[in-house]
């Protein structure tokens, strides 16, 4: 059985000296400091990408249920475009190709480009879920809203979307957890997130087992926390007698 050395996280990253307290001082950085910073980058990418995915995915899902065929085409084209291209390829497109075509994108840091790539990729999946949620509602709800004098946007806002989002909370929970895990591809364009930390720190210290176990634990904690938070949301918005209620 391999011998583990968890004290490696208390070592300074340049000199390899053991630091008392495990946190660097006076400009020194330990591997513990490094992994916490990498965790922060991972969460930043994931949370911002989730915001983009929820906003764009919801909009596209709504368009796909609109009575206007042109809006349906826009929503469907967006969804099919982003869900049929592998995520890693989309990351490289945003990092290498689009800035070469659209010069203003060269001013954006790679972090922002990765957020959009991951957000748009996930928005295609959320679009499908929002569409399914709206279409699972009885058509009478739409007609009732219009019959009450609401405009179509008001019918979506006050009648359809509140119920549709309650229905799709479980798949949205899965997407929220997936976006934490999918953020690991950001290492491919040199974002200093957890996977890149494990690769570089493991190579520097030859303690790959400890590095990957620590990174695995942080990914699990992050995704599981999202799961618990979404469960709280699901329970708080549950409507007795409706879909998803006990």
Coordinates of C-alpha atoms in Angstrom, one line a residue:
X1 CA 0.0 0.0 0.0
X2 CA 1.4 3.4 -0.9
X3 CA 2.4 5.7 2.0
X4 CA 0.6 8.9 2.1
X5 CA 2.1 12.2 3.0
X6 CA -0.6 14.8 3.7
X7 CA 2.0 17.2 5.1
X8 CA 2.8 17.9 1.5
X9 CA 0.1 20.6 1.6
X10 CA 2.0 22.4 4.3
X11 CA 5.1 22.8 2.0
X12 CA 6.1 26.0 0.3
X13 CA 5.6 25.7 -3.4
X14 CA 9.1 27.0 -4.4
X15 CA 11.5 25.9 -1.7
X16 CA 9.6 22.8 -0.6
X17 CA 10.1 23.8 3.1
X18 CA 7.5 22.8 5.7
X19 CA 5.6 25.8 6.8
X20 CA 4.1 25.9 10.4
X21 CA 0.4 26.3 10.2
X22 CA 0.3 25.2 6.6
X23 CA -0.5 28.7 5.3
X24 CA 2.1 30.8 3.7
X25 CA 3.2 34.2 5.1
X26 CA 5.1 37.1 3.7
X27 CA 4.5 36.2 0.1
X28 CA 5.2 32.5 0.5
X29 CA 2.6 30.1 -0.9
X30 CA 2.0 26.6 0.3
X31 CA 0.1 23.9 -1.6
X32 CA -2.8 24.4 0.8
X33 CA -3.0 28.1 -0.3
X34 CA -2.8 27.0 -3.9
X35 CA -5.6 24.4 -3.7
X36 CA -7.9 26.9 -1.9
X37 CA -7.2 29.4 -4.6
X38 CA -7.9 26.8 -7.3
X39 CA -11.1 25.9 -5.6
X40 CA -12.1 29.5 -5.7
X41 CA -11.5 29.7 -9.5
X42 CA -13.5 26.5 -10.0
X43 CA -16.5 27.8 -8.1
X44 CA -16.2 31.2 -9.8
X45 CA -16.3 29.6 -13.3
X46 CA -19.1 27.3 -12.3
X47 CA -21.4 29.9 -10.6
X48 CA -21.0 32.5 -13.3
X49 CA -21.5 29.9 -16.1
X50 CA -24.6 28.7 -14.2
X51 CA -26.0 32.3 -14.2
X52 CA -25.4 32.5 -18.0
X53 CA -26.9 29.0 -18.6
X54 CA -30.1 29.7 -16.5
X55 CA -30.7 33.1 -18.2
X56 CA -30.1 32.0 -21.8
X57 CA -31.5 28.5 -21.4
X58 CA -34.7 29.8 -19.9
X59 CA -35.1 32.3 -22.7
X60 CA -34.5 29.7 -25.4
X61 CA -36.8 27.2 -23.7
X62 CA -39.6 29.8 -23.7
X63 CA -39.0 30.7 -27.3
X64 CA -39.5 27.0 -28.3
X65 CA -43.0 27.0 -26.8
X66 CA -44.0 30.4 -28.4
X67 CA -46.9 30.4 -31.0
X68 CA -44.6 32.2 -33.5
X69 CA -42.6 29.7 -35.7
X70 CA -39.7 32.1 -36.2
X71 CA -39.2 32.2 -32.4
X72 CA -39.5 28.4 -32.2
X73 CA -36.8 28.2 -34.9
X74 CA -34.4 30.5 -33.1
X75 CA -34.8 28.6 -29.8
X76 CA -34.5 25.2 -31.5
X77 CA -31.4 26.2 -33.6
X78 CA -29.6 27.5 -30.5
X79 CA -30.3 24.3 -28.6
X80 CA -29.3 22.0 -31.3
X81 CA -26.1 24.0 -32.1
X82 CA -24.7 24.0 -28.6
X83 CA -25.8 20.5 -27.5
X84 CA -24.3 18.7 -30.5
X85 CA -20.8 20.1 -30.2
X86 CA -18.5 18.6 -27.4
X87 CA -17.8 20.9 -24.6
X88 CA -14.0 20.7 -24.9
X89 CA -14.3 21.7 -28.6
X90 CA -16.5 24.7 -27.6
X91 CA -13.9 25.8 -25.1
X92 CA -11.2 25.8 -27.7
X93 CA -13.5 27.6 -30.2
X94 CA -14.1 30.4 -27.7
X95 CA -10.4 30.5 -26.7
X96 CA -8.7 30.2 -30.1
X97 CA -11.1 30.8 -33.0
X98 CA -13.7 33.4 -32.0
X99 CA -11.2 36.0 -30.8
X100 CA -9.4 35.6 -34.1
X101 CA -12.6 36.3 -36.0
X102 CA -14.1 38.9 -33.7
X103 CA -11.2 41.2 -32.6
X104 CA -13.1 42.8 -29.6
X105 CA -13.1 39.3 -27.9
X106 CA -9.3 39.5 -27.7
X107 CA -9.7 42.1 -24.9
X108 CA -11.6 39.5 -22.7
X109 CA -9.6 37.4 -20.3
X110 CA -9.7 33.6 -20.9
X111 CA -11.7 33.3 -17.7
X112 CA -14.7 35.2 -19.2
X113 CA -14.5 33.2 -22.5
X114 CA -14.7 29.9 -20.6
X115 CA -17.7 31.2 -18.6
X116 CA -19.5 31.9 -21.8
X117 CA -18.5 28.6 -23.4
X118 CA -19.6 26.5 -20.4
X119 CA -22.7 28.7 -19.9
X120 CA -23.9 28.4 -23.5
X121 CA -23.2 24.7 -23.6
X122 CA -25.3 24.1 -20.5
X123 CA -28.0 26.5 -21.7
X124 CA -28.9 24.1 -24.5
X125 CA -29.7 21.4 -21.9
X126 CA -31.7 23.8 -19.7
X127 CA -33.6 25.0 -22.8
X128 CA -34.8 21.5 -23.4
X129 CA -35.8 21.1 -19.8
X130 CA -37.7 24.4 -19.7
X131 CA -39.5 23.6 -22.9
X132 CA -40.5 20.2 -21.5
X133 CA -41.7 21.8 -18.3
X134 CA -43.9 24.3 -20.1
X135 CA -45.3 21.8 -22.5
X136 CA -46.2 19.4 -19.7
X137 CA -48.7 21.9 -18.4
X138 CA -52.3 21.6 -19.5
X139 CA -53.0 23.8 -22.5
X140 CA -56.0 25.2 -20.6
X141 CA -53.7 27.2 -18.3
X142 CA -52.4 29.2 -21.3
X143 CA -55.9 29.8 -22.6
X144 CA -57.2 30.7 -19.1
X145 CA -54.4 33.3 -18.7
X146 CA -55.3 34.8 -22.1
X147 CA -59.0 34.7 -21.4
X148 CA -58.4 36.7 -18.2
X149 CA -57.0 39.5 -20.2
X150 CA -53.3 38.8 -19.7
X151 CA -50.9 39.3 -22.6
X152 CA -48.9 36.4 -23.8
X153 CA -45.7 37.5 -21.9
X154 CA -47.8 38.1 -18.8
X155 CA -49.3 34.6 -19.2
X156 CA -45.8 33.2 -19.3
X157 CA -44.7 35.2 -16.3
X158 CA -47.6 34.8 -14.0
X159 CA -49.1 31.4 -15.0
X160 CA -46.8 29.1 -17.0
X161 CA -43.3 29.8 -15.8
X162 CA -44.0 29.6 -12.0
X163 CA -45.4 26.0 -12.5
X164 CA -42.9 25.0 -15.2
X165 CA -39.9 25.9 -13.1
X166 CA -41.3 24.0 -10.1
X167 CA -41.6 20.9 -12.3
X168 CA -38.0 21.1 -13.7
X169 CA -36.2 21.8 -10.4
X170 CA -34.9 18.1 -10.2
X171 CA -33.2 18.2 -13.7
X172 CA -32.0 21.7 -13.0
X173 CA -30.4 20.3 -9.9
X174 CA -28.5 17.8 -12.0
X175 CA -27.4 20.5 -14.4
X176 CA -26.2 22.7 -11.6
X177 CA -24.1 19.8 -10.2
X178 CA -22.8 19.0 -13.7
X179 CA -21.6 22.5 -14.3
X180 CA -19.3 22.1 -11.2
X181 CA -17.9 19.0 -12.7
X182 CA -17.7 20.3 -16.3
X183 CA -15.7 23.3 -15.1
X184 CA -12.7 21.0 -14.9
X185 CA -12.3 21.4 -18.7
X186 CA -11.2 25.0 -18.1
X187 CA -7.7 23.7 -17.3
X188 CA -7.3 23.1 -21.1
X189 CA -7.1 26.9 -21.6
X190 CA -4.8 27.5 -18.5
X191 CA -7.5 28.5 -16.0
X192 CA -5.9 27.8 -12.6
X193 CA -8.8 25.6 -11.3
X194 CA -8.7 22.4 -9.4
X195 CA -7.8 20.0 -12.2
X196 CA -4.9 22.1 -13.3
X197 CA -3.8 22.4 -9.7
X198 CA -3.8 18.5 -9.4
X199 CA -1.7 18.2 -12.6
X200 CA 0.9 20.8 -11.7
X201 CA 1.1 20.1 -8.0
X202 CA 1.3 16.4 -8.5
X203 CA 4.1 16.8 -11.0
X204 CA 6.1 19.1 -8.7
X205 CA 5.7 17.0 -5.6
X206 CA 5.4 13.5 -7.0
X207 CA 2.4 13.1 -4.6
X208 CA -0.3 12.6 -7.2
X209 CA -2.4 10.4 -5.0
X210 CA -2.8 13.0 -2.3
X211 CA -3.4 15.8 -4.8
X212 CA -6.1 13.9 -6.8
X213 CA -7.8 12.7 -3.6
X214 CA -8.0 16.3 -2.2
X215 CA -9.3 17.6 -5.5
X216 CA -11.8 14.8 -5.7
X217 CA -13.1 15.6 -2.3
X218 CA -13.5 19.3 -3.1
X219 CA -15.4 18.5 -6.3
X220 CA -17.7 16.3 -4.3
X221 CA -18.2 18.9 -1.6
X222 CA -19.1 21.5 -4.2
X223 CA -21.5 19.4 -6.1
X224 CA -23.2 18.0 -3.0
X225 CA -23.6 21.4 -1.5
X226 CA -25.4 22.5 -4.7
X227 CA -27.6 19.4 -4.4
X228 CA -28.6 20.2 -0.8
X229 CA -29.3 23.9 -1.7
X230 CA -31.5 22.9 -4.6
X231 CA -33.4 20.4 -2.4
X232 CA -34.1 23.3 0.0
X233 CA -35.4 25.4 -2.9
X234 CA -37.5 22.5 -4.2
X235 CA -39.1 22.0 -0.8
X236 CA -39.8 25.7 -0.3
X237 CA -41.6 26.2 -3.6
X238 CA -43.5 23.0 -3.6
X239 CA -47.3 23.5 -4.0
X240 CA -49.5 20.9 -2.3
X241 CA -51.6 18.9 -4.8
X242 CA -49.5 19.9 -7.8
X243 CA -46.8 18.0 -9.7
X244 CA -43.7 17.3 -7.6
X245 CA -45.5 17.7 -4.3
X246 CA -45.7 14.9 -1.7

